[in-house]
Amino acid sequence: SVFPNAKTLRLFQPAVSVGNVGQLAIDLVISTLGMTKVGYFYTDCLVPMVGNNPYATAEENATELSINAEVYSLPSRKLVVLQIRSPFIKNKYRAFSEALLAWVLSSKCARVILLSSSHAYQRDDEQLLGTPLRYLLTPALEESVAGLMQGLKWKEMEKVAAYPGVNDTEKVLNIPGGGITKLLFTECCSKGIQMAVLLKFCSEGDNIPDAFALVNYLNEWLQLIKCEVTTSSQWTIPSSWRLLFGSGLPPALF
């Protein structure tokens, strides 16, 4: 096993989806819990990328390099996080999914939590009602947590008509803008892996509020930070977010 006591380990990871909401939410988890980088997830399925330490806290650690897929750990909470920082290469979704789930099975991870998002403008009438947050559970996880989700009054992601207006009885899972979400979820269903997907309907733009909403949603369930009601101020914003929209316009333009 890659990690000690892996049977109780939880793996968090983002889907690279609309607004990068899952990745931003994972940033908040790593930064707030002060997680330690323990390795890399080496893959040729993601666009290559290298940059400075996104969680720099001082000049000394600001120049550490980070790449497109890295693994962080918090042994005291039996928590492992895979952060993905670049988009998928075309037609590489399935290869990535196979490599990831092989790793999950070999390290005997107990549970996978996927943070994702979906296009707000492609919701059907039912999905327009109430909260913009949704969850999905694989059958392997449903037995143990479905009651808890109902207690939290969470809404499960609705299935939509496969052929709207032609045949409304045949329903399918559709997550437009969700990237690898649907593929990973269906693969986990068939492999008997315990996976929960938490997602938010959103649009491209300033997605920081969406990231806070998604990480607060996660916290309602797993209590990563202990408090009655979570607010954005309780999460630690990583230093890299200062450059989220670039470094501003150069004064020389004016």
PDB file of C-alpha atoms in Angstrom:
ATOM      1  CA  SER A   1       0.000   0.000   0.000  1.00  0.00           C
ATOM      2  CA  VAL A   2       1.203   3.492  -0.845  1.00  0.00           C
ATOM      3  CA  PHE A   3      -0.120   5.035   2.388  1.00  0.00           C
ATOM      4  CA  PRO A   4      -0.429   3.756   5.949  1.00  0.00           C
ATOM      5  CA  ASN A   5      -3.956   2.771   7.072  1.00  0.00           C
ATOM      6  CA  ALA A   6      -5.091   3.229   3.492  1.00  0.00           C
ATOM      7  CA  LYS A   7      -8.385   1.457   4.123  1.00  0.00           C
ATOM      8  CA  THR A   8      -9.649   4.551   5.921  1.00  0.00           C
ATOM      9  CA  LEU A   9      -8.096   7.091   3.537  1.00  0.00           C
ATOM     10  CA  ARG A  10     -10.228   9.617   1.701  1.00  0.00           C
ATOM     11  CA  LEU A  11      -9.010  11.003  -1.615  1.00  0.00           C
ATOM     12  CA  PHE A  12     -10.234  14.446  -2.716  1.00  0.00           C
ATOM     13  CA  GLN A  13      -9.718  15.605  -6.283  1.00  0.00           C
ATOM     14  CA  PRO A  14     -11.158  18.099  -8.758  1.00  0.00           C
ATOM     15  CA  ALA A  15     -12.722  17.439 -12.118  1.00  0.00           C
ATOM     16  CA  VAL A  16     -11.287  19.956 -14.567  1.00  0.00           C
ATOM     17  CA  SER A  17     -14.695  21.474 -15.267  1.00  0.00           C
ATOM     18  CA  VAL A  18     -16.464  24.765 -16.050  1.00  0.00           C
ATOM     19  CA  GLY A  19     -14.986  27.719 -14.159  1.00  0.00           C
ATOM     20  CA  ASN A  20     -12.271  25.496 -12.612  1.00  0.00           C
ATOM     21  CA  VAL A  21     -14.483  25.477  -9.505  1.00  0.00           C
ATOM     22  CA  GLY A  22     -13.304  22.085  -8.231  1.00  0.00           C
ATOM     23  CA  GLN A  23      -9.640  23.092  -8.558  1.00  0.00           C
ATOM     24  CA  LEU A  24     -10.217  26.372  -6.699  1.00  0.00           C
ATOM     25  CA  ALA A  25     -12.099  24.530  -3.934  1.00  0.00           C
ATOM     26  CA  ILE A  26      -9.229  22.018  -3.623  1.00  0.00           C
ATOM     27  CA  ASP A  27      -6.813  24.986  -3.357  1.00  0.00           C
ATOM     28  CA  LEU A  28      -8.779  26.168  -0.318  1.00  0.00           C
ATOM     29  CA  VAL A  29      -8.673  22.712   1.305  1.00  0.00           C
ATOM     30  CA  ILE A  30      -4.895  22.331   0.824  1.00  0.00           C
ATOM     31  CA  SER A  31      -4.176  25.879   1.968  1.00  0.00           C
ATOM     32  CA  THR A  32      -6.495  25.884   5.004  1.00  0.00           C
ATOM     33  CA  LEU A  33      -5.475  22.463   6.323  1.00  0.00           C
ATOM     34  CA  GLY A  34      -1.771  23.164   5.656  1.00  0.00           C
ATOM     35  CA  MET A  35      -1.385  19.917   3.713  1.00  0.00           C
ATOM     36  CA  THR A  36       2.069  18.634   2.804  1.00  0.00           C
ATOM     37  CA  LYS A  37       3.085  17.820  -0.763  1.00  0.00           C
ATOM     38  CA  VAL A  38       4.064  14.137  -0.838  1.00  0.00           C
ATOM     39  CA  GLY A  39       4.486  13.466  -4.543  1.00  0.00           C
ATOM     40  CA  TYR A  40       3.359  13.821  -8.127  1.00  0.00           C
ATOM     41  CA  PHE A  41       0.788  11.993 -10.218  1.00  0.00           C
ATOM     42  CA  TYR A  42       2.814  11.379 -13.356  1.00  0.00           C
ATOM     43  CA  THR A  43       0.618  11.242 -16.461  1.00  0.00           C
ATOM     44  CA  ASP A  44       0.810  12.131 -20.146  1.00  0.00           C
ATOM     45  CA  CYS A  45      -2.947  12.870 -20.217  1.00  0.00           C
ATOM     46  CA  LEU A  46      -2.637  16.468 -19.024  1.00  0.00           C
ATOM     47  CA  VAL A  47      -1.124  19.497 -20.734  1.00  0.00           C
ATOM     48  CA  PRO A  48       2.446  19.853 -19.325  1.00  0.00           C
ATOM     49  CA  MET A  49       2.856  22.735 -16.896  1.00  0.00           C
ATOM     50  CA  VAL A  50       5.376  24.025 -14.400  1.00  0.00           C
ATOM     51  CA  GLY A  51       5.163  27.026 -12.090  1.00  0.00           C
ATOM     52  CA  ASN A  52       6.082  28.411  -8.685  1.00  0.00           C
ATOM     53  CA  ASN A  53       4.656  27.133  -5.411  1.00  0.00           C
ATOM     54  CA  PRO A  54       0.953  28.158  -5.436  1.00  0.00           C
ATOM     55  CA  TYR A  55       0.769  27.873  -1.634  1.00  0.00           C
ATOM     56  CA  ALA A  56       3.846  29.958  -0.827  1.00  0.00           C
ATOM     57  CA  THR A  57       3.799  31.373   2.701  1.00  0.00           C
ATOM     58  CA  ALA A  58       7.262  32.980   2.719  1.00  0.00           C
ATOM     59  CA  GLU A  59      10.092  33.889   0.341  1.00  0.00           C
ATOM     60  CA  GLU A  60      11.921  30.665   1.242  1.00  0.00           C
ATOM     61  CA  ASN A  61       9.236  28.348  -0.169  1.00  0.00           C
ATOM     62  CA  ALA A  62       7.972  30.629  -2.963  1.00  0.00           C
ATOM     63  CA  THR A  63      10.472  29.306  -5.499  1.00  0.00           C
ATOM     64  CA  GLU A  64       9.585  25.610  -5.070  1.00  0.00           C
ATOM     65  CA  LEU A  65       8.326  24.256  -8.375  1.00  0.00           C
ATOM     66  CA  SER A  66       4.887  22.752  -8.906  1.00  0.00           C
ATOM     67  CA  ILE A  67       3.592  20.754 -11.873  1.00  0.00           C
ATOM     68  CA  ASN A  68       0.259  19.749 -13.413  1.00  0.00           C
ATOM     69  CA  ALA A  69      -0.787  16.961 -11.006  1.00  0.00           C
ATOM     70  CA  GLU A  70       0.420  16.789  -7.411  1.00  0.00           C
ATOM     71  CA  VAL A  71      -0.489  14.791  -4.316  1.00  0.00           C
ATOM     72  CA  TYR A  72      -0.888  16.352  -0.867  1.00  0.00           C
ATOM     73  CA  SER A  73      -1.403  14.537   2.407  1.00  0.00           C
ATOM     74  CA  LEU A  74      -2.688  15.118   5.931  1.00  0.00           C
ATOM     75  CA  PRO A  75      -2.062  11.845   7.817  1.00  0.00           C
ATOM     76  CA  SER A  76      -3.746  13.036  11.033  1.00  0.00           C
ATOM     77  CA  ARG A  77      -7.058  13.332   9.140  1.00  0.00           C
ATOM     78  CA  LYS A  78      -6.387  10.327   6.843  1.00  0.00           C
ATOM     79  CA  LEU A  79      -6.760  12.662   3.923  1.00  0.00           C
ATOM     80  CA  VAL A  80      -5.029  12.683   0.525  1.00  0.00           C
ATOM     81  CA  VAL A  81      -5.640  15.310  -2.158  1.00  0.00           C
ATOM     82  CA  LEU A  82      -4.796  15.143  -5.850  1.00  0.00           C
ATOM     83  CA  GLN A  83      -4.679  18.655  -7.304  1.00  0.00           C
ATOM     84  CA  ILE A  84      -4.844  18.990 -11.099  1.00  0.00           C
ATOM     85  CA  ARG A  85      -3.644  22.275 -12.575  1.00  0.00           C
ATOM     86  CA  SER A  86      -3.895  21.922 -16.335  1.00  0.00           C
ATOM     87  CA  PRO A  87      -6.499  20.785 -18.881  1.00  0.00           C
ATOM     88  CA  PHE A  88      -6.736  17.303 -20.347  1.00  0.00           C
ATOM     89  CA  ILE A  89      -5.209  16.508 -23.706  1.00  0.00           C
ATOM     90  CA  LYS A  90      -7.922  15.652 -26.236  1.00  0.00           C
ATOM     91  CA  ASN A  91      -9.077  12.010 -26.142  1.00  0.00           C
ATOM     92  CA  LYS A  92      -7.048  11.274 -22.979  1.00  0.00           C
ATOM     93  CA  TYR A  93      -9.944  11.247 -20.499  1.00  0.00           C
ATOM     94  CA  ARG A  94     -10.316   7.467 -20.506  1.00  0.00           C
ATOM     95  CA  ALA A  95      -6.583   6.752 -20.151  1.00  0.00           C
ATOM     96  CA  PHE A  96      -6.422   9.140 -17.191  1.00  0.00           C
ATOM     97  CA  SER A  97      -9.492   7.590 -15.603  1.00  0.00           C
ATOM     98  CA  GLU A  98      -7.978   4.083 -15.887  1.00  0.00           C
ATOM     99  CA  ALA A  99      -4.628   5.178 -14.400  1.00  0.00           C
ATOM    100  CA  LEU A 100      -6.281   7.076 -11.562  1.00  0.00           C
ATOM    101  CA  LEU A 101      -8.669   4.285 -10.568  1.00  0.00           C
ATOM    102  CA  ALA A 102      -5.879   1.683 -10.779  1.00  0.00           C
ATOM    103  CA  TRP A 103      -3.968   3.854  -8.276  1.00  0.00           C
ATOM    104  CA  VAL A 104      -7.051   4.206  -6.046  1.00  0.00           C
ATOM    105  CA  LEU A 105      -7.550   0.419  -6.021  1.00  0.00           C
ATOM    106  CA  SER A 106      -3.858  -0.430  -5.488  1.00  0.00           C
ATOM    107  CA  SER A 107      -3.527   2.008  -2.583  1.00  0.00           C
ATOM    108  CA  LYS A 108      -6.808   0.678  -1.147  1.00  0.00           C
ATOM    109  CA  CYS A 109      -8.277   4.133  -0.775  1.00  0.00           C
ATOM    110  CA  ALA A 110     -11.580   3.881   1.082  1.00  0.00           C
ATOM    111  CA  ARG A 111     -13.420   6.705  -0.585  1.00  0.00           C
ATOM    112  CA  VAL A 112     -13.046   9.236  -3.413  1.00  0.00           C
ATOM    113  CA  ILE A 113     -14.655  12.700  -3.317  1.00  0.00           C
ATOM    114  CA  LEU A 114     -14.752  14.461  -6.692  1.00  0.00           C
ATOM    115  CA  LEU A 115     -15.377  18.222  -6.712  1.00  0.00           C
ATOM    116  CA  SER A 116     -16.936  19.380  -9.949  1.00  0.00           C
ATOM    117  CA  SER A 117     -19.151  21.906 -11.727  1.00  0.00           C
ATOM    118  CA  SER A 118     -21.649  22.002 -14.566  1.00  0.00           C
ATOM    119  CA  HIS A 119     -22.958  24.675 -16.978  1.00  0.00           C
ATOM    120  CA  ALA A 120     -25.711  26.691 -15.278  1.00  0.00           C
ATOM    121  CA  TYR A 121     -27.298  27.593 -18.624  1.00  0.00           C
ATOM    122  CA  GLN A 122     -27.894  23.938 -19.555  1.00  0.00           C
ATOM    123  CA  ARG A 123     -30.087  23.076 -16.562  1.00  0.00           C
ATOM    124  CA  ASP A 124     -33.568  21.675 -17.152  1.00  0.00           C
ATOM    125  CA  ASP A 125     -36.662  23.068 -15.375  1.00  0.00           C
ATOM    126  CA  GLU A 126     -36.289  20.792 -12.342  1.00  0.00           C
ATOM    127  CA  GLN A 127     -32.633  21.765 -11.874  1.00  0.00           C
ATOM    128  CA  LEU A 128     -33.506  25.476 -11.831  1.00  0.00           C
ATOM    129  CA  LEU A 129     -35.335  25.036  -8.516  1.00  0.00           C
ATOM    130  CA  GLY A 130     -33.684  25.623  -5.150  1.00  0.00           C
ATOM    131  CA  THR A 131     -29.977  25.229  -4.481  1.00  0.00           C
ATOM    132  CA  PRO A 132     -27.376  25.219  -7.310  1.00  0.00           C
ATOM    133  CA  LEU A 133     -25.449  22.453  -5.461  1.00  0.00           C
ATOM    134  CA  ARG A 134     -25.857  18.743  -6.214  1.00  0.00           C
ATOM    135  CA  TYR A 135     -24.367  15.389  -5.222  1.00  0.00           C
ATOM    136  CA  LEU A 136     -24.018  11.889  -6.674  1.00  0.00           C
ATOM    137  CA  LEU A 137     -23.141   8.653  -4.852  1.00  0.00           C
ATOM    138  CA  THR A 138     -21.963   5.360  -6.324  1.00  0.00           C
ATOM    139  CA  PRO A 139     -23.926   2.289  -5.134  1.00  0.00           C
ATOM    140  CA  ALA A 140     -20.913   1.220  -3.019  1.00  0.00           C
ATOM    141  CA  LEU A 141     -21.124   4.460  -1.001  1.00  0.00           C
ATOM    142  CA  GLU A 142     -24.888   4.945  -1.024  1.00  0.00           C
ATOM    143  CA  GLU A 143     -25.600   2.442   1.765  1.00  0.00           C
ATOM    144  CA  SER A 144     -23.438   4.236   4.310  1.00  0.00           C
ATOM    145  CA  VAL A 145     -24.112   7.931   3.572  1.00  0.00           C
ATOM    146  CA  ALA A 146     -27.435   8.307   1.696  1.00  0.00           C
ATOM    147  CA  GLY A 147     -29.321   8.832   4.995  1.00  0.00           C
ATOM    148  CA  LEU A 148     -26.851  11.513   6.054  1.00  0.00           C
ATOM    149  CA  MET A 149     -27.336  13.388   2.760  1.00  0.00           C
ATOM    150  CA  GLN A 150     -31.109  13.318   3.249  1.00  0.00           C
ATOM    151  CA  GLY A 151     -30.591  14.625   6.798  1.00  0.00           C
ATOM    152  CA  LEU A 152     -28.608  17.544   5.355  1.00  0.00           C
ATOM    153  CA  LYS A 153     -31.474  18.089   2.872  1.00  0.00           C
ATOM    154  CA  TRP A 154     -29.056  17.836  -0.045  1.00  0.00           C
ATOM    155  CA  LYS A 155     -30.350  17.420  -3.602  1.00  0.00           C
ATOM    156  CA  GLU A 156     -29.155  14.524  -5.719  1.00  0.00           C
ATOM    157  CA  MET A 157     -28.169  15.377  -9.306  1.00  0.00           C
ATOM    158  CA  GLU A 158     -31.288  14.846 -11.401  1.00  0.00           C
ATOM    159  CA  LYS A 159     -31.281  12.638 -14.471  1.00  0.00           C
ATOM    160  CA  VAL A 160     -32.602  14.371 -17.579  1.00  0.00           C
ATOM    161  CA  ALA A 161     -34.579  13.143 -20.586  1.00  0.00           C
ATOM    162  CA  ALA A 162     -32.316  11.416 -23.094  1.00  0.00           C
ATOM    163  CA  TYR A 163     -34.471  12.706 -25.966  1.00  0.00           C
ATOM    164  CA  PRO A 164     -36.271  15.845 -24.701  1.00  0.00           C
ATOM    165  CA  GLY A 165     -39.657  16.374 -26.319  1.00  0.00           C
ATOM    166  CA  VAL A 166     -39.488  13.008 -28.102  1.00  0.00           C
ATOM    167  CA  ASN A 167     -39.264  10.547 -25.218  1.00  0.00           C
ATOM    168  CA  ASP A 168     -39.287  12.019 -21.717  1.00  0.00           C
ATOM    169  CA  THR A 169     -39.421   8.675 -19.902  1.00  0.00           C
ATOM    170  CA  GLU A 170     -35.863   7.577 -20.715  1.00  0.00           C
ATOM    171  CA  LYS A 171     -33.626   9.463 -18.277  1.00  0.00           C
ATOM    172  CA  VAL A 172     -29.835   9.750 -18.347  1.00  0.00           C
ATOM    173  CA  LEU A 173     -27.136  11.381 -16.254  1.00  0.00           C
ATOM    174  CA  ASN A 174     -25.895  14.493 -18.021  1.00  0.00           C
ATOM    175  CA  ILE A 175     -23.192  16.821 -16.638  1.00  0.00           C
ATOM    176  CA  PRO A 176     -22.472  19.412 -19.364  1.00  0.00           C
ATOM    177  CA  GLY A 177     -19.192  21.233 -18.737  1.00  0.00           C
ATOM    178  CA  GLY A 178     -18.272  18.606 -16.129  1.00  0.00           C
ATOM    179  CA  GLY A 179     -15.156  17.350 -17.917  1.00  0.00           C
ATOM    180  CA  ILE A 180     -14.175  13.904 -16.644  1.00  0.00           C
ATOM    181  CA  THR A 181     -16.942  13.800 -13.998  1.00  0.00           C
ATOM    182  CA  LYS A 182     -19.451  11.500 -15.687  1.00  0.00           C
ATOM    183  CA  LEU A 183     -16.802   9.068 -16.954  1.00  0.00           C
ATOM    184  CA  LEU A 184     -15.106   8.771 -13.541  1.00  0.00           C
ATOM    185  CA  PHE A 185     -18.444   8.367 -11.779  1.00  0.00           C
ATOM    186  CA  THR A 186     -19.730   5.620 -14.098  1.00  0.00           C
ATOM    187  CA  GLU A 187     -16.369   3.804 -13.921  1.00  0.00           C
ATOM    188  CA  CYS A 188     -16.470   3.921 -10.091  1.00  0.00           C
ATOM    189  CA  CYS A 189     -20.034   2.578 -10.181  1.00  0.00           C
ATOM    190  CA  SER A 190     -18.974  -0.419 -12.270  1.00  0.00           C
ATOM    191  CA  LYS A 191     -15.774  -1.069 -10.263  1.00  0.00           C
ATOM    192  CA  GLY A 192     -17.511  -0.930  -6.883  1.00  0.00           C
ATOM    193  CA  ILE A 193     -15.457   2.099  -5.750  1.00  0.00           C
ATOM    194  CA  GLN A 194     -16.978   4.382  -3.099  1.00  0.00           C
ATOM    195  CA  MET A 195     -17.213   7.778  -4.784  1.00  0.00           C
ATOM    196  CA  ALA A 196     -19.178  10.947  -4.081  1.00  0.00           C
ATOM    197  CA  VAL A 197     -19.412  13.763  -6.615  1.00  0.00           C
ATOM    198  CA  LEU A 198     -20.189  17.220  -5.228  1.00  0.00           C
ATOM    199  CA  LEU A 199     -20.904  19.806  -7.895  1.00  0.00           C
ATOM    200  CA  LYS A 200     -22.198  23.320  -8.446  1.00  0.00           C
ATOM    201  CA  PHE A 201     -24.013  24.768 -11.427  1.00  0.00           C
ATOM    202  CA  CYS A 202     -22.094  27.861 -12.537  1.00  0.00           C
ATOM    203  CA  SER A 203     -20.947  30.036 -15.429  1.00  0.00           C
ATOM    204  CA  GLU A 204     -17.459  31.088 -16.505  1.00  0.00           C
ATOM    205  CA  GLY A 205     -16.250  34.333 -14.944  1.00  0.00           C
ATOM    206  CA  ASP A 206     -15.133  35.174 -11.428  1.00  0.00           C
ATOM    207  CA  ASN A 207     -15.624  31.699  -9.950  1.00  0.00           C
ATOM    208  CA  ILE A 208     -14.180  32.404  -6.502  1.00  0.00           C
ATOM    209  CA  PRO A 209     -17.680  32.639  -4.906  1.00  0.00           C
ATOM    210  CA  ASP A 210     -18.556  29.285  -6.534  1.00  0.00           C
ATOM    211  CA  ALA A 211     -15.411  27.711  -5.057  1.00  0.00           C
ATOM    212  CA  PHE A 212     -16.355  28.955  -1.571  1.00  0.00           C
ATOM    213  CA  ALA A 213     -19.903  27.625  -2.021  1.00  0.00           C
ATOM    214  CA  LEU A 214     -18.592  24.204  -3.095  1.00  0.00           C
ATOM    215  CA  VAL A 215     -16.010  23.906  -0.302  1.00  0.00           C
ATOM    216  CA  ASN A 216     -18.630  24.981   2.279  1.00  0.00           C
ATOM    217  CA  TYR A 217     -20.930  22.278   0.856  1.00  0.00           C
ATOM    218  CA  LEU A 218     -18.126  19.719   1.312  1.00  0.00           C
ATOM    219  CA  ASN A 219     -17.576  20.985   4.849  1.00  0.00           C
ATOM    220  CA  GLU A 220     -21.249  20.552   5.767  1.00  0.00           C
ATOM    221  CA  TRP A 221     -20.723  16.833   5.257  1.00  0.00           C
ATOM    222  CA  LEU A 222     -17.128  16.146   6.299  1.00  0.00           C
ATOM    223  CA  GLN A 223     -16.461  18.906   8.851  1.00  0.00           C
ATOM    224  CA  LEU A 224     -12.926  19.675   7.656  1.00  0.00           C
ATOM    225  CA  ILE A 225     -13.088  22.882   9.665  1.00  0.00           C
ATOM    226  CA  LYS A 226     -15.214  22.732  12.773  1.00  0.00           C
ATOM    227  CA  CYS A 227     -17.883  25.414  13.013  1.00  0.00           C
ATOM    228  CA  GLU A 228     -21.661  25.793  13.141  1.00  0.00           C
ATOM    229  CA  VAL A 229     -21.885  27.709   9.858  1.00  0.00           C
ATOM    230  CA  THR A 230     -18.949  27.991   7.475  1.00  0.00           C
ATOM    231  CA  THR A 231     -18.201  31.321   5.870  1.00  0.00           C
ATOM    232  CA  SER A 232     -15.607  32.256   3.263  1.00  0.00           C
ATOM    233  CA  SER A 233     -13.462  34.009   5.891  1.00  0.00           C
ATOM    234  CA  GLN A 234     -12.706  30.686   7.626  1.00  0.00           C
ATOM    235  CA  TRP A 235     -10.824  29.333   4.626  1.00  0.00           C
ATOM    236  CA  THR A 236      -7.213  30.346   3.936  1.00  0.00           C
ATOM    237  CA  ILE A 237      -6.835  31.878   0.473  1.00  0.00           C
ATOM    238  CA  PRO A 238      -3.589  30.705  -1.194  1.00  0.00           C
ATOM    239  CA  SER A 239      -1.053  33.292  -2.321  1.00  0.00           C
ATOM    240  CA  SER A 240      -1.463  32.253  -5.986  1.00  0.00           C
ATOM    241  CA  TRP A 241      -5.026  33.635  -6.066  1.00  0.00           C
ATOM    242  CA  ARG A 242      -3.625  37.165  -6.199  1.00  0.00           C
ATOM    243  CA  LEU A 243      -2.774  36.456  -9.843  1.00  0.00           C
ATOM    244  CA  LEU A 244      -6.039  34.711 -10.746  1.00  0.00           C
ATOM    245  CA  PHE A 245      -6.970  37.433 -13.241  1.00  0.00           C
ATOM    246  CA  GLY A 246      -3.417  38.259 -14.344  1.00  0.00           C
ATOM    247  CA  SER A 247      -1.216  40.948 -12.872  1.00  0.00           C
ATOM    248  CA  GLY A 248      -3.239  44.000 -13.931  1.00  0.00           C
ATOM    249  CA  LEU A 249      -2.731  46.423 -16.797  1.00  0.00           C
ATOM    250  CA  PRO A 250       0.791  47.823 -17.211  1.00  0.00           C
ATOM    251  CA  PRO A 251       0.787  51.596 -16.480  1.00  0.00           C
ATOM    252  CA  ALA A 252       2.833  52.135 -19.664  1.00  0.00           C
ATOM    253  CA  LEU A 253      -0.379  51.565 -21.661  1.00  0.00           C
ATOM    254  CA  PHE A 254      -1.660  54.910 -20.448  1.00  0.00           C
TER     255      PHE A 254
END
